Tab-separated table of C-alpha atoms and ligand atoms in Angstrom:
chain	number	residue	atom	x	y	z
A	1	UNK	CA	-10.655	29.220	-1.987
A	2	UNK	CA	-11.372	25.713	-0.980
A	3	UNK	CA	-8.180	23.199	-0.222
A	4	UNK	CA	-8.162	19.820	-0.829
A	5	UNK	CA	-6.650	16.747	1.262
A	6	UNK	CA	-5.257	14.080	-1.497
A	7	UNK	CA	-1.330	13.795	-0.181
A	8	UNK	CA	0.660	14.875	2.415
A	9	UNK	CA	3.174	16.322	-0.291
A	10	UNK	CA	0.882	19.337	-0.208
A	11	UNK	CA	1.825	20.028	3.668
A	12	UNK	CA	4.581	21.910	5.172
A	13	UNK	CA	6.657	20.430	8.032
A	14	UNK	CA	5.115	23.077	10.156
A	15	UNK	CA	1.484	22.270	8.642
A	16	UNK	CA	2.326	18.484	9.484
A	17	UNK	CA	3.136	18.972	12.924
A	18	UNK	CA	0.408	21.000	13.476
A	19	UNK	CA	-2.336	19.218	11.991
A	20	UNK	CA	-0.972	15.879	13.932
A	21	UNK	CA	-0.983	18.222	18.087
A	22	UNK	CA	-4.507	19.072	16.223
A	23	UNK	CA	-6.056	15.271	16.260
A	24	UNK	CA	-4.237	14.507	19.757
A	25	UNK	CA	-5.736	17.694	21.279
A	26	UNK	CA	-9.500	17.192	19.426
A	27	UNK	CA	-9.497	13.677	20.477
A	28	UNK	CA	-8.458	14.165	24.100
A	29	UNK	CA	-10.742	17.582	24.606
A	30	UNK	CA	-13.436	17.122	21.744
A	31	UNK	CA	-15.908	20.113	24.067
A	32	UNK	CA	-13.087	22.402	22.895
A	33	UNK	CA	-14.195	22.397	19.296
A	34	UNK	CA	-17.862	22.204	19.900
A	35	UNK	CA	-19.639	20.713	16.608
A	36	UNK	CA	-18.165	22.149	13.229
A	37	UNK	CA	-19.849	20.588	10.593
A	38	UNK	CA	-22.984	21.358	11.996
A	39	UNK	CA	-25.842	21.149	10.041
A	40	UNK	CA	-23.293	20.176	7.110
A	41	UNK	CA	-23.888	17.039	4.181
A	42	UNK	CA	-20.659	15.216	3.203
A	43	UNK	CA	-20.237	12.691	0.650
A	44	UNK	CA	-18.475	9.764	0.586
A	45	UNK	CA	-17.931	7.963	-2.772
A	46	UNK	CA	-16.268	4.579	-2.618
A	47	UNK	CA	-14.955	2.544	-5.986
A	48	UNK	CA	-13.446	0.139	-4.091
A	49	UNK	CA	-14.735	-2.023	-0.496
A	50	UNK	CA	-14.237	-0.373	2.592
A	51	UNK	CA	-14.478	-1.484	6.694
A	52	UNK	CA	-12.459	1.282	8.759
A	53	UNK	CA	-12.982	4.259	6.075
A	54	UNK	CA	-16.527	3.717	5.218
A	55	UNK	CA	-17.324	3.522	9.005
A	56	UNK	CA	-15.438	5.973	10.769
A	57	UNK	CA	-16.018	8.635	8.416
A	58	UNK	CA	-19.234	8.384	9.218
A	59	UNK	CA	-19.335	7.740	13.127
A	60	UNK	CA	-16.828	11.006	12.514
A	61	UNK	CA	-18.804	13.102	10.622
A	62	UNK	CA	-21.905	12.452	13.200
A	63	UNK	CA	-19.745	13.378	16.028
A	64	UNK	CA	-18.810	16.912	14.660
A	65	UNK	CA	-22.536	17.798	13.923
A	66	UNK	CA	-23.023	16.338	10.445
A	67	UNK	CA	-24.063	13.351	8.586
A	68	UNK	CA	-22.679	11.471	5.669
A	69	UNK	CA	-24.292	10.313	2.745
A	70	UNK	CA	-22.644	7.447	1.162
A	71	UNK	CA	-21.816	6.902	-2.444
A	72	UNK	CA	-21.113	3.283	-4.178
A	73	UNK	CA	-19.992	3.281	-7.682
A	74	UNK	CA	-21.627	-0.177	-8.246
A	75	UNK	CA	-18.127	-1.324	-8.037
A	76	UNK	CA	-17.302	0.525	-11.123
A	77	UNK	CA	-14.516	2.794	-12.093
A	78	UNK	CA	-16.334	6.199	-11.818
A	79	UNK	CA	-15.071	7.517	-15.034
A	80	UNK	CA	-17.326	4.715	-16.787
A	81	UNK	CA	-19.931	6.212	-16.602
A	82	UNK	CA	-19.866	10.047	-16.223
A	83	UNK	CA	-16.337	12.202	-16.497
A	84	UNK	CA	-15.519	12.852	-12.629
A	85	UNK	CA	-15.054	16.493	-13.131
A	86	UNK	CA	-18.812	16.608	-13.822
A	87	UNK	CA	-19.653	14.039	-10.702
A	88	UNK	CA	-17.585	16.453	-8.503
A	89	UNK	CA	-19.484	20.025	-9.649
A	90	UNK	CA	-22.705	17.646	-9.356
A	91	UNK	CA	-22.074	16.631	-5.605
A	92	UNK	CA	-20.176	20.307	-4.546
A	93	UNK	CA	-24.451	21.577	-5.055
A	94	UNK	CA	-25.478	19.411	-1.888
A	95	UNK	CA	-22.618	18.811	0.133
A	96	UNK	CA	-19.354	20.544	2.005
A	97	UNK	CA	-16.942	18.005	1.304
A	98	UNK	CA	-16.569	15.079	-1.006
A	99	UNK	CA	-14.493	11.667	0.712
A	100	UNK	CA	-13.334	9.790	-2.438
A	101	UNK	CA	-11.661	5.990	-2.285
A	102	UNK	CA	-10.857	5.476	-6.178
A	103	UNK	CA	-8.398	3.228	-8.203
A	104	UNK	CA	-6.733	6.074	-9.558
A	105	UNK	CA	-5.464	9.629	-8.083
A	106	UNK	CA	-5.946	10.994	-11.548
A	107	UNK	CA	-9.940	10.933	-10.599
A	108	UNK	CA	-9.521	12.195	-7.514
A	109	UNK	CA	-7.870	15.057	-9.082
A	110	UNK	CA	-10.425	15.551	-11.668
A	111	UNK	CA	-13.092	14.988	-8.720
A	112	UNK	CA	-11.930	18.110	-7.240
A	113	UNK	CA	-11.355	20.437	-10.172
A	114	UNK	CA	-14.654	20.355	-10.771
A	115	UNK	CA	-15.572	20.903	-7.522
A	116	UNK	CA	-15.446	24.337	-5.382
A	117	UNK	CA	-15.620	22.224	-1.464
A	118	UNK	CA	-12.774	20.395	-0.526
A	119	UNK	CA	-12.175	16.417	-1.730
A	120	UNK	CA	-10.572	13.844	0.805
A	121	UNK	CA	-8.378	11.187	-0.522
A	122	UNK	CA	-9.981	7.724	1.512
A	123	UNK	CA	-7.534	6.160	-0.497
A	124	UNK	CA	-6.000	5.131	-4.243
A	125	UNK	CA	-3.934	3.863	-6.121
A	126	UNK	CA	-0.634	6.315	-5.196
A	127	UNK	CA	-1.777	7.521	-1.124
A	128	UNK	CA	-3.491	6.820	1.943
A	129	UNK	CA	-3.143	9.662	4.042
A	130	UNK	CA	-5.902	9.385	6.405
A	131	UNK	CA	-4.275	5.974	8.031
A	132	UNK	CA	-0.690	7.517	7.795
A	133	UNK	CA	-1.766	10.498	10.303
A	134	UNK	CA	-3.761	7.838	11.851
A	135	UNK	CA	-0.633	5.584	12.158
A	136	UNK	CA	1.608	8.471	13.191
A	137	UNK	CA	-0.722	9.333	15.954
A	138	UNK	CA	-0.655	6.013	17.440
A	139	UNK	CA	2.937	6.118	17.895
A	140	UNK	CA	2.885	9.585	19.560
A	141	UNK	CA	0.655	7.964	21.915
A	142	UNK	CA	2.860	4.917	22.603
A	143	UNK	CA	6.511	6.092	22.443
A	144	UNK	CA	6.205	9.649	23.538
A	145	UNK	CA	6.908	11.188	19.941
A	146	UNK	CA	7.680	10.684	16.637
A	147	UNK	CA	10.175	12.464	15.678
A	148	UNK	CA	13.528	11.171	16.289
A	149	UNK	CA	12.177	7.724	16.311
A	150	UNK	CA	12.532	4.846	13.463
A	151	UNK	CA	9.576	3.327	11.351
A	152	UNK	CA	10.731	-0.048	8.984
A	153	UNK	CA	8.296	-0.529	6.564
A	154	UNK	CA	8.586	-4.263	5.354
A	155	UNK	CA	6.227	-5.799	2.450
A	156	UNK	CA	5.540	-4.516	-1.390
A	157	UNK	CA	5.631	-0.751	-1.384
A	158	UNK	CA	2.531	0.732	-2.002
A	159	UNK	CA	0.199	3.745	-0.895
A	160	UNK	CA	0.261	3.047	2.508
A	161	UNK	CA	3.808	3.137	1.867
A	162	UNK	CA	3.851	6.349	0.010
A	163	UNK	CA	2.298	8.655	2.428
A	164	UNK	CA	3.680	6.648	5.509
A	165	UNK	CA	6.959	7.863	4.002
A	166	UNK	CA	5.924	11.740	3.161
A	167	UNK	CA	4.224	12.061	6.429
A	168	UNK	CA	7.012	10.258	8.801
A	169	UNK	CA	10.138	12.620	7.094
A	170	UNK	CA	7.462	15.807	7.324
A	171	UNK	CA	7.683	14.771	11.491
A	172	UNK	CA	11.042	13.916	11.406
A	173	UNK	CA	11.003	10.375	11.867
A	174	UNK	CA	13.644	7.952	9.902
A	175	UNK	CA	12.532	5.226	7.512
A	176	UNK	CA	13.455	2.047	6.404
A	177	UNK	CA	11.661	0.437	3.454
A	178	UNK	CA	12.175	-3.337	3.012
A	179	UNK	CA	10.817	-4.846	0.269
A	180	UNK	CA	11.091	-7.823	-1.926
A	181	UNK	CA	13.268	-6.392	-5.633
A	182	UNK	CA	10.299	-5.894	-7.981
A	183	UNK	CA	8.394	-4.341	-5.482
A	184	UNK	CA	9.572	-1.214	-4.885
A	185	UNK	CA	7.672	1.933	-4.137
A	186	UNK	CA	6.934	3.749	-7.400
A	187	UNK	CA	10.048	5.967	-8.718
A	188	UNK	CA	8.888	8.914	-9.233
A	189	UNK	CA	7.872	9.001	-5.234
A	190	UNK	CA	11.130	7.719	-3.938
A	191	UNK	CA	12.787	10.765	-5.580
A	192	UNK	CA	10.778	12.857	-3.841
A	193	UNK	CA	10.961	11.168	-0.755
A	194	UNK	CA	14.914	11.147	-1.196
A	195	UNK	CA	14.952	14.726	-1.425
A	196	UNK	CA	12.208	15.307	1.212
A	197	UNK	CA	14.266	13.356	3.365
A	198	UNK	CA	17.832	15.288	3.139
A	199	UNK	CA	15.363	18.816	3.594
A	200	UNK	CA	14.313	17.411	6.858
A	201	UNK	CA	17.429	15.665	7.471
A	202	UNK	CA	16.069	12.484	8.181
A	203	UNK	CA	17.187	8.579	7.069
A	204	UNK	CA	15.755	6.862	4.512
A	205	UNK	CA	16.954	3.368	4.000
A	206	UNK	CA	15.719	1.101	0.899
A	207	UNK	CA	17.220	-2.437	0.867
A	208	UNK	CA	15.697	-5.711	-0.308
A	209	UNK	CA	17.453	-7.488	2.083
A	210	UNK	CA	15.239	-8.080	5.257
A	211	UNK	CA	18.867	-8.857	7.135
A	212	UNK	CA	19.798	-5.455	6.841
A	213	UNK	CA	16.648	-4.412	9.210
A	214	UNK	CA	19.024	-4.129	13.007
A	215	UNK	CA	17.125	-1.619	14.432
A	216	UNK	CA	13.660	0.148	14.260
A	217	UNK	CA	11.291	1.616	16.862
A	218	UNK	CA	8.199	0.384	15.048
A	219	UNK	CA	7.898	-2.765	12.172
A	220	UNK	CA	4.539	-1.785	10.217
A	221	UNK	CA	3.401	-4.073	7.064
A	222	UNK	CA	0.919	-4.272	4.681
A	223	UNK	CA	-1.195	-6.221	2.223
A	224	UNK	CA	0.614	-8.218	-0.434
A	225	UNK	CA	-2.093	-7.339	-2.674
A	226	UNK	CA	-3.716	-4.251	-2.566
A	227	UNK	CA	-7.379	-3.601	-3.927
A	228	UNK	CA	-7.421	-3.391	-8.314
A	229	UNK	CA	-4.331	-6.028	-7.786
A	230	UNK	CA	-5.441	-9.482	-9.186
A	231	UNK	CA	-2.164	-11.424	-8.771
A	232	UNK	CA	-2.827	-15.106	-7.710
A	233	UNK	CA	-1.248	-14.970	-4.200
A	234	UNK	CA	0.346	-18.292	-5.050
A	235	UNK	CA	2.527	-16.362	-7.757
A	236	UNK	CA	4.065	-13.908	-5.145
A	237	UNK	CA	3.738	-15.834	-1.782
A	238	UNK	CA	7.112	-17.448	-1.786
A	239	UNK	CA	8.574	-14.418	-3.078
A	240	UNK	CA	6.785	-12.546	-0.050
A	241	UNK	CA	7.003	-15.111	2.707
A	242	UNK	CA	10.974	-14.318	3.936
A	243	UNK	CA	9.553	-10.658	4.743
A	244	UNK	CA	7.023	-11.606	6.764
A	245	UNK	CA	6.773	-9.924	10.060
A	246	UNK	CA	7.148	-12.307	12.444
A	247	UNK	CA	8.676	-12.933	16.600
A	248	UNK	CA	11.953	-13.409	14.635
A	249	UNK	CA	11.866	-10.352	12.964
A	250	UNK	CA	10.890	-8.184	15.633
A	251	UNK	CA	13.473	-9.734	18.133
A	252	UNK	CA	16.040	-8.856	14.937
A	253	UNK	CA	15.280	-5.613	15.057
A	254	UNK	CA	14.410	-4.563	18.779
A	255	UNK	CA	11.302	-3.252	17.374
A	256	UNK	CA	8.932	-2.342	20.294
A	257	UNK	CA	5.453	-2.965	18.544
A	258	UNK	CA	4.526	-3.592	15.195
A	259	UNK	CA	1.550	-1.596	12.700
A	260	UNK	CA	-0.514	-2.530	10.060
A	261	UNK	CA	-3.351	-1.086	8.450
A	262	UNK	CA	-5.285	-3.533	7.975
A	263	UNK	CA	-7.309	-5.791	6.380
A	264	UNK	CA	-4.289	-7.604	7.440
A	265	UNK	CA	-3.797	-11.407	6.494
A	266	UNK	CA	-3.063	-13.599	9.375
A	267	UNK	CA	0.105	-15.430	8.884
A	268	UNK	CA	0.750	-14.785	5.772
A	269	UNK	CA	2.295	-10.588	5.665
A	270	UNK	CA	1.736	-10.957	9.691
A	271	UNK	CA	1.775	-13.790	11.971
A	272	UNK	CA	-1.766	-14.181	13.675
A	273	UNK	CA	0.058	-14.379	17.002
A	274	UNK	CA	1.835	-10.722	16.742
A	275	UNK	CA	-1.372	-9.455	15.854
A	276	UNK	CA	-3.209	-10.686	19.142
A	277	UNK	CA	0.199	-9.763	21.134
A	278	UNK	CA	1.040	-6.620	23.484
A	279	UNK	CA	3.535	-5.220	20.527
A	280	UNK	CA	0.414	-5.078	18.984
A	281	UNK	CA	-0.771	-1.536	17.651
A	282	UNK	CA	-3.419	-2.924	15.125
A	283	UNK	CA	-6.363	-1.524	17.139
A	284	UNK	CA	-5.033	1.909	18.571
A	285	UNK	CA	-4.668	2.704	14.583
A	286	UNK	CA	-7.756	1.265	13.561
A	287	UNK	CA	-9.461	3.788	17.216
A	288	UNK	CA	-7.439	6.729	15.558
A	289	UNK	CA	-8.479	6.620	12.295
A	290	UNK	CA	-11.592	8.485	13.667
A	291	UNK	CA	-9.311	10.953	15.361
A	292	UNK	CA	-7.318	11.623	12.361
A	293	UNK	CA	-10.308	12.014	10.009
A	294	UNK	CA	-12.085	13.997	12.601
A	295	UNK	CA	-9.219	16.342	12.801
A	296	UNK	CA	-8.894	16.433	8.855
A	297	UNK	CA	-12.223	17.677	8.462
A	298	UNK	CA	-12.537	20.169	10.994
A	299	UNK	CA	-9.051	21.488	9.536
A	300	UNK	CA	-10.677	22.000	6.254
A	301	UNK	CA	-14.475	23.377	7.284
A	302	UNK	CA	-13.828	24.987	10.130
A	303	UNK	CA	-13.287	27.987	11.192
A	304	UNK	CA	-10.147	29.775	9.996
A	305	UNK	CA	-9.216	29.630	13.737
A	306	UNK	CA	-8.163	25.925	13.244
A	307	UNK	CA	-5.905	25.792	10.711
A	308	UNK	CA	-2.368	26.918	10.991
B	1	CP	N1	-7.153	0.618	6.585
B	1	CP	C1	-8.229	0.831	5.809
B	1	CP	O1	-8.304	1.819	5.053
B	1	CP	O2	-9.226	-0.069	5.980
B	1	CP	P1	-10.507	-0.223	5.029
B	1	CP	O3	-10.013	-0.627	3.679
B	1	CP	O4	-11.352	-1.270	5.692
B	1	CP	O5	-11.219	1.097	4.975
B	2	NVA	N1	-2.525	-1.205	0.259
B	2	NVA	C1	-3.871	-1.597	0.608
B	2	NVA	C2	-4.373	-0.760	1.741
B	2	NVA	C3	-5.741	-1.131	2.253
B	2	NVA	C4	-6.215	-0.228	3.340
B	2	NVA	C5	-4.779	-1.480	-0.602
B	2	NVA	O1	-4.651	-0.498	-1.353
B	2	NVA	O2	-5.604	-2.355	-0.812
């Protein structure tokens, strides 16, 4: 039995927690773990463009004893031009793993039912879990833990939103969600995040009004538009501008540094100043997203010994 890694919603609190010491303990005492995907082929297939994935994926993969052979769907939907159940059986001959960025988590799904080696969401249209463990690493680093503590999440609600959300109640850290009306996070996901969050017994605020943000540990934003999303940015920019993170905002709210993703759009969902500043996290994420991914893999192809 091969798993896969598409969404945290498939992890236990315990699983969470453990998968999250994991990373810390890999990236601080790599010799530990020797090289586990020795002599191992991994594929990484990318619909969409890619900096931070693309790259440390494959610095990753290198650094655990394998190499990565990357995909490009000529910027094409995959399902164009062969039914991703057949592309997934076709790439599980050659290779251990399959890393898939796609528009939709429908292929990703269909990816790996047709594959028997595990497929790693690099991102779509509903999750990005690889920068929330990422993301949630970087504040264990920088305020001692993460549990207990308060992420806001201001901007549209998205992917990054989704599995910053799943991830953040699975480690028992509250949430606030501020986002302009129109731009929630998809239903279906906030009921389960509702519910997610009363199991773990952690808050979960959703408000549209950016004056209701007093307090937070953490302010973390996002893209306007995400990748697929061809809005003119002059449609939504006034709409988006009052929840920009900003010096006022962060004075607001107390908030001791401030997160995003990236690509990140100076002065427009961040101000270019905040970026460059101490409260700055932007690079410590971007460092652990090859701590996180290295951790993710080893979890799922290495020895039993690993996982929890
Ligand atoms: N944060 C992130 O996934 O960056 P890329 O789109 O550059 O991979
Ligand atoms: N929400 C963004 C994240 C980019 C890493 C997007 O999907 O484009």
């Amino acid at each position: 039995m091969h798993q896969d890694f598409l969404t945290f919603l498939d992890f236990t609190q315990e699983q969470a927690k453990h998968l999250l010491e994991f990373a810390i303990d890999l990236k601080t005492h790599p010799e530990k773990y020797g090289k586990p995907l020795e002599g191992m082929a991994i594929v990484a297939l990318f619909e969409k463009p890619s900096l931070r994935t693309r790259v440390t994926f494959d610095v990753g993969i290198n650094q655990l004893g394998g190499h990565m052979v990357y995909v490009d769907s000529q910027g094409a939907e995959l399902k164009k031009r062969e039914d991703p159940k057949d592309v997934g059986n076709n790439l599980a001959q050659w290779a251990k793993a399959i890393v898939a960025r796609v528009f939709s988590h429908e292929t990703l799904q269909d990816l790996a039912a047709g594959s028997d080696v595990p497929v790693i969401n690099a991102l779509c249209d509903k999750f990005h879990p690889c920068q929330a463990l990422a993301d949630y690493i970087s504040m264990q680093e920088h305020l001692g833990s993460v549990a207990g503590k308060t992420m806001a999440y201001v901007g549209d609600g998205n992917n990054v939103t989704h599995s910053l959300l799943i991830l953040g109640i699975l480690l028992g850290c509250h949430q606030v969600v501020v986002t302009p009306k129109g731009h929630d996070i998809a239903a279906q996901i906030k009921e389960t995040v509702i519910d997610l969050a009363q199991a773990h017994n952690v808050k979960l605020t959703f408000t549209h009004q950016i004056s209701d943000l007093q307090h937070c540990d953490v302010i973390y934003t996002d893209t306007w538009l995400s990748m697929g999303d061809d809005t003119p940015l002059a449609d939504i920019k006034e709409k988006f501008m009052p929840y920009q993170v900003n010096e006022a905002l962060v004075e607001q709210s107390n908030a001791k540094f401030v997160m995003h993703c990236q690509p990140a759009h100076r002065d427009l969902e961040i101000t270019s100043s905040l970026m460059d500043s101490d409260k700055s996290l932007l690079m410590t994420q971007s460092s652990n997203r090859l701590h996180a991914q290295n951790a993710i893999l080893s979890y799922l192809l290495a020895k039993p010994s690993l996982q929890s």
